[in-house]
Short mmCIF file of C-alpha atoms and ligand atoms in Angstrom, two decimals:
data_model
loop_
_atom_site.label_atom_id
_atom_site.label_comp_id
_atom_site.label_asym_id
_atom_site.label_seq_id
_atom_site.Cartn_x
_atom_site.Cartn_y
_atom_site.Cartn_z
CA MET A 1 0.00 0.00 0.00
CA LEU A 2 1.19 3.54 -0.76
CA LYS A 3 2.43 5.60 2.16
CA ILE A 4 1.76 9.32 2.15
CA ALA A 5 2.93 11.85 4.74
CA ALA A 6 0.48 14.65 5.52
CA ILE A 7 2.14 17.77 6.88
CA VAL A 8 -0.34 19.98 8.70
CA GLY A 9 0.56 23.67 8.58
CA SER A 10 -1.47 24.58 11.65
CA ILE A 11 -0.59 23.80 15.25
CA ARG A 12 -3.97 24.97 16.52
CA LYS A 13 -5.70 22.28 18.55
CA GLU A 14 -9.03 22.69 16.75
CA SER A 15 -7.44 23.31 13.35
CA PHE A 16 -9.86 22.97 10.45
CA ASN A 17 -6.98 21.93 8.19
CA LEU A 18 -6.09 19.14 10.58
CA ARG A 19 -9.74 18.02 10.43
CA VAL A 20 -9.52 17.94 6.63
CA VAL A 21 -6.43 15.74 6.82
CA GLU A 22 -8.08 13.41 9.33
CA THR A 23 -11.04 13.13 6.96
CA LEU A 24 -8.73 12.24 4.07
CA LYS A 25 -6.99 9.61 6.20
CA GLU A 26 -10.30 7.86 6.87
CA ARG A 27 -11.88 8.35 3.46
CA TYR A 28 -8.95 6.94 1.49
CA GLN A 29 -7.72 4.32 3.94
CA GLU A 30 -8.12 1.57 1.34
CA GLN A 31 -5.91 3.46 -1.11
CA PHE A 32 -3.01 4.69 1.02
CA GLU A 33 -1.76 4.95 4.54
CA LEU A 34 -1.72 8.60 5.63
CA ASP A 35 0.93 9.44 8.21
CA ILE A 36 -0.24 12.70 9.81
CA ILE A 37 2.71 14.93 10.69
CA THR A 38 2.08 17.85 13.03
CA LEU A 39 4.70 20.49 13.70
CA TYR A 40 4.17 21.18 17.42
CA ASP A 41 7.70 20.18 18.40
CA ILE A 42 9.77 21.67 15.56
CA PRO A 43 11.97 24.49 16.93
CA MET A 44 12.95 27.55 14.93
CA TYR A 45 15.38 26.75 12.17
CA ASN A 46 18.89 28.05 12.82
CA PRO A 47 21.76 27.38 10.40
CA ASP A 48 24.04 26.90 13.42
CA ASP A 49 22.06 23.79 14.36
CA GLU A 50 21.47 22.19 10.99
CA LEU A 51 24.29 19.63 11.25
CA THR A 52 23.23 18.68 14.77
CA PRO A 53 19.45 19.05 14.51
CA PRO A 54 17.04 18.30 17.34
CA GLU A 55 15.48 14.84 17.54
CA SER A 56 12.14 16.19 16.25
CA VAL A 57 13.77 17.35 13.01
CA ILE A 58 15.64 14.06 12.57
CA THR A 59 12.32 12.24 12.95
CA LEU A 60 10.58 14.63 10.55
CA ARG A 61 13.23 14.04 7.86
CA LYS A 62 13.10 10.28 8.40
CA ARG A 63 9.31 10.06 8.13
CA ILE A 64 9.23 12.07 4.92
CA LYS A 65 12.12 10.12 3.40
CA GLU A 66 10.29 6.85 3.98
CA GLU A 67 6.98 7.92 2.43
CA ASP A 68 6.02 7.60 -1.25
CA GLY A 69 4.55 11.09 -1.39
CA VAL A 70 3.62 14.10 0.69
CA LEU A 71 0.39 16.00 1.14
CA ILE A 72 0.64 19.49 2.61
CA ALA A 73 -2.42 21.07 4.23
CA THR A 74 -1.91 24.77 4.66
CA PRO A 75 -3.93 27.48 6.32
CA GLU A 76 -3.45 31.09 5.20
CA TYR A 77 -1.91 33.62 7.57
CA ASN A 78 -1.64 37.20 6.37
CA SER A 79 -1.81 36.19 2.72
CA SER A 80 0.91 33.58 3.07
CA ILE A 81 1.65 30.23 4.65
CA PRO A 82 1.96 30.10 8.46
CA GLY A 83 5.43 30.54 9.92
CA VAL A 84 5.42 27.04 11.41
CA LEU A 85 5.07 25.51 7.96
CA LYS A 86 7.71 27.76 6.39
CA ASN A 87 10.00 26.94 9.30
CA ALA A 88 9.59 23.19 8.77
CA LEU A 89 10.25 23.60 5.05
CA ASP A 90 13.41 25.58 5.84
CA TRP A 91 14.69 22.67 7.97
CA LEU A 92 13.80 20.22 5.19
CA SER A 93 15.64 22.30 2.59
CA ARG A 94 19.03 21.76 4.20
CA VAL A 95 21.58 18.95 4.70
CA GLU A 96 19.35 15.94 3.95
CA MET A 97 17.05 17.38 1.30
CA VAL A 98 14.29 14.84 1.62
CA LEU A 99 11.74 16.68 -0.50
CA VAL A 100 13.81 16.76 -3.68
CA GLY A 101 11.86 14.93 -6.39
CA LYS A 102 9.16 13.90 -3.91
CA PRO A 103 5.62 13.94 -5.28
CA VAL A 104 3.64 16.53 -3.33
CA MET A 105 0.05 17.70 -3.40
CA ILE A 106 -1.40 20.74 -1.66
CA VAL A 107 -4.74 21.32 0.01
CA GLY A 108 -5.83 24.19 2.19
CA GLY A 109 -8.86 25.86 3.62
CA SER A 110 -9.94 28.90 5.52
CA PRO A 111 -13.17 30.46 6.74
CA GLY A 112 -12.80 33.15 4.06
CA VAL A 113 -14.09 32.84 0.50
CA LEU A 114 -10.70 32.47 -1.20
CA GLY A 115 -9.77 29.42 0.87
CA THR A 116 -5.95 29.91 0.93
CA VAL A 117 -5.46 30.88 -2.74
CA ARG A 118 -2.69 33.33 -1.88
CA ALA A 119 -0.95 30.99 0.57
CA GLN A 120 -0.97 28.14 -1.94
CA MET A 121 0.49 30.29 -4.71
CA GLN A 122 3.39 31.08 -2.42
CA LEU A 123 3.68 27.49 -1.25
CA ARG A 124 4.11 26.30 -4.86
CA GLN A 125 6.89 28.83 -5.29
CA ILE A 126 8.60 27.73 -2.05
CA LEU A 127 8.36 24.05 -3.02
CA ASN A 128 10.21 24.95 -6.22
CA ALA A 129 13.20 26.40 -4.31
CA ARG A 130 16.62 24.87 -4.89
CA GLY A 131 16.91 22.97 -1.60
CA ILE A 132 13.32 21.76 -1.68
CA GLY A 133 12.76 20.82 -5.33
CA ALA A 134 9.52 18.94 -4.73
CA HIS A 135 7.62 17.47 -7.66
CA VAL A 136 4.31 19.22 -7.15
CA LEU A 137 1.09 17.89 -8.68
CA PRO A 138 0.18 20.46 -11.33
CA LEU A 139 -3.33 21.91 -11.65
CA ASN A 140 -5.56 20.12 -9.10
CA GLU A 141 -5.82 23.12 -6.79
CA VAL A 142 -7.87 22.46 -3.66
CA PHE A 143 -9.02 25.74 -2.12
CA ILE A 144 -11.67 25.12 0.53
CA GLY A 145 -13.49 28.35 1.34
CA SER A 146 -15.98 28.76 4.22
CA LEU A 147 -14.24 25.79 5.80
CA HIS A 148 -15.65 26.49 9.26
CA GLU A 149 -19.12 25.70 7.86
CA LYS A 150 -17.96 22.55 6.09
CA VAL A 151 -16.37 20.89 9.11
CA GLN A 152 -18.89 19.28 11.43
CA ASP A 153 -18.34 16.76 14.20
CA GLY A 154 -14.62 16.98 13.50
CA ARG A 155 -14.84 15.94 9.87
CA LEU A 156 -15.11 17.63 6.48
CA GLN A 157 -18.73 17.00 5.57
CA ASP A 158 -19.30 18.99 2.39
CA GLU A 159 -20.32 16.59 -0.39
CA ASN A 160 -19.15 18.74 -3.31
CA THR A 161 -15.74 19.25 -1.76
CA LEU A 162 -15.42 15.55 -1.00
CA LYS A 163 -16.35 14.58 -4.56
CA PHE A 164 -13.79 17.02 -5.91
CA LEU A 165 -11.20 15.58 -3.52
CA ASP A 166 -11.97 12.07 -4.84
CA GLU A 167 -10.85 13.25 -8.29
CA VAL A 168 -7.77 15.09 -7.07
CA ILE A 169 -6.67 12.21 -4.87
CA ALA A 170 -7.03 9.77 -7.78
CA ASN A 171 -4.85 12.09 -9.86
CA PHE A 172 -2.33 12.32 -7.05
CA ILE A 173 -2.10 8.54 -6.60
CA GLN A 174 -1.32 8.17 -10.31
CA PHE A 175 1.19 11.04 -10.07
CA VAL A 176 2.94 9.38 -7.09
CA LYS A 177 3.18 6.06 -8.93
CA ASP A 178 4.47 7.71 -12.12
CA THR A 179 7.01 9.85 -10.26
CA ASN A 180 8.39 6.98 -8.22
CA GLN A 181 8.72 4.71 -11.25
CA ARG A 182 10.93 7.17 -13.11
C1 FMN B 1 -2.51 35.55 12.23
C2 FMN B 1 -3.66 35.15 11.34
C3 FMN B 1 -3.71 35.63 10.04
C4 FMN B 1 -4.74 35.21 9.19
N1 FMN B 1 -4.74 35.63 7.89
C5 FMN B 1 -5.63 35.09 7.01
C6 FMN B 1 -5.55 35.37 5.62
O1 FMN B 1 -4.68 36.09 5.15
N2 FMN B 1 -6.45 34.79 4.79
C7 FMN B 1 -7.43 33.94 5.26
O2 FMN B 1 -8.21 33.41 4.47
N3 FMN B 1 -7.54 33.67 6.59
C8 FMN B 1 -6.66 34.22 7.46
N4 FMN B 1 -6.75 33.94 8.80
C9 FMN B 1 -7.85 33.08 9.28
C10 FMN B 1 -7.46 31.62 9.17
O3 FMN B 1 -7.78 31.20 7.88
C11 FMN B 1 -8.24 30.82 10.22
O4 FMN B 1 -7.80 31.17 11.50
C12 FMN B 1 -8.11 29.32 10.00
O5 FMN B 1 -9.00 28.69 10.89
C13 FMN B 1 -6.69 28.83 10.22
O6 FMN B 1 -6.56 27.47 9.89
P1 FMN B 1 -6.69 26.29 10.96
O7 FMN B 1 -8.13 26.26 11.38
O8 FMN B 1 -6.29 25.06 10.24
O9 FMN B 1 -5.79 26.62 12.12
C14 FMN B 1 -5.75 34.35 9.67
C15 FMN B 1 -5.68 33.90 11.01
C16 FMN B 1 -4.66 34.29 11.83
C17 FMN B 1 -4.61 33.74 13.25
#
């Protein structure tokens, strides 16, 4: 079975984006194993520490290295990605560059109407940076607006969004297989 890491860009306990990821884990459990990675314990990146990183960063690198692909769920903070997510990507861009060539897909949602459009545009640019070099699923943009209304009882419940996700996830699975066969 395929193994996908899901990096959650919010460390808020009641994060809607975390709820989306938990929904994906359940909904597609027959198709892949989703390893949910939260960033609570990742300290601020400092170049002085990159050769002797904390245990949490070693574990983060190892988990991503072992997975077939990566899903990133990002909230939008001030028209960009949250600092915790950028910080984790900075760690991952150095020394052991575990995202290089890795198939990645992006999802994100917010209570606003644009549903993380601006954050995701920036995230695609960041994922294309030299030390990151991820192989990002083209097109297939998942912007979930009004997300606070679509999450109920801790799960994404909006039928249209879920149907759209079925298509995107199918595309991503094919993309992961194609990328890893090359
Ligand atoms: C510091 C801060 C900045 C925010 N900026 C934006 C923004 O630029 N665009 C947006 O759609 N939502 C913005 N929001 C609202 C977030 O989308 C909302 O808090 C969302 O629930 C965060 O995702 P989470 O539930 O996964 O933690 C902001 C929230 C915070 C706390």
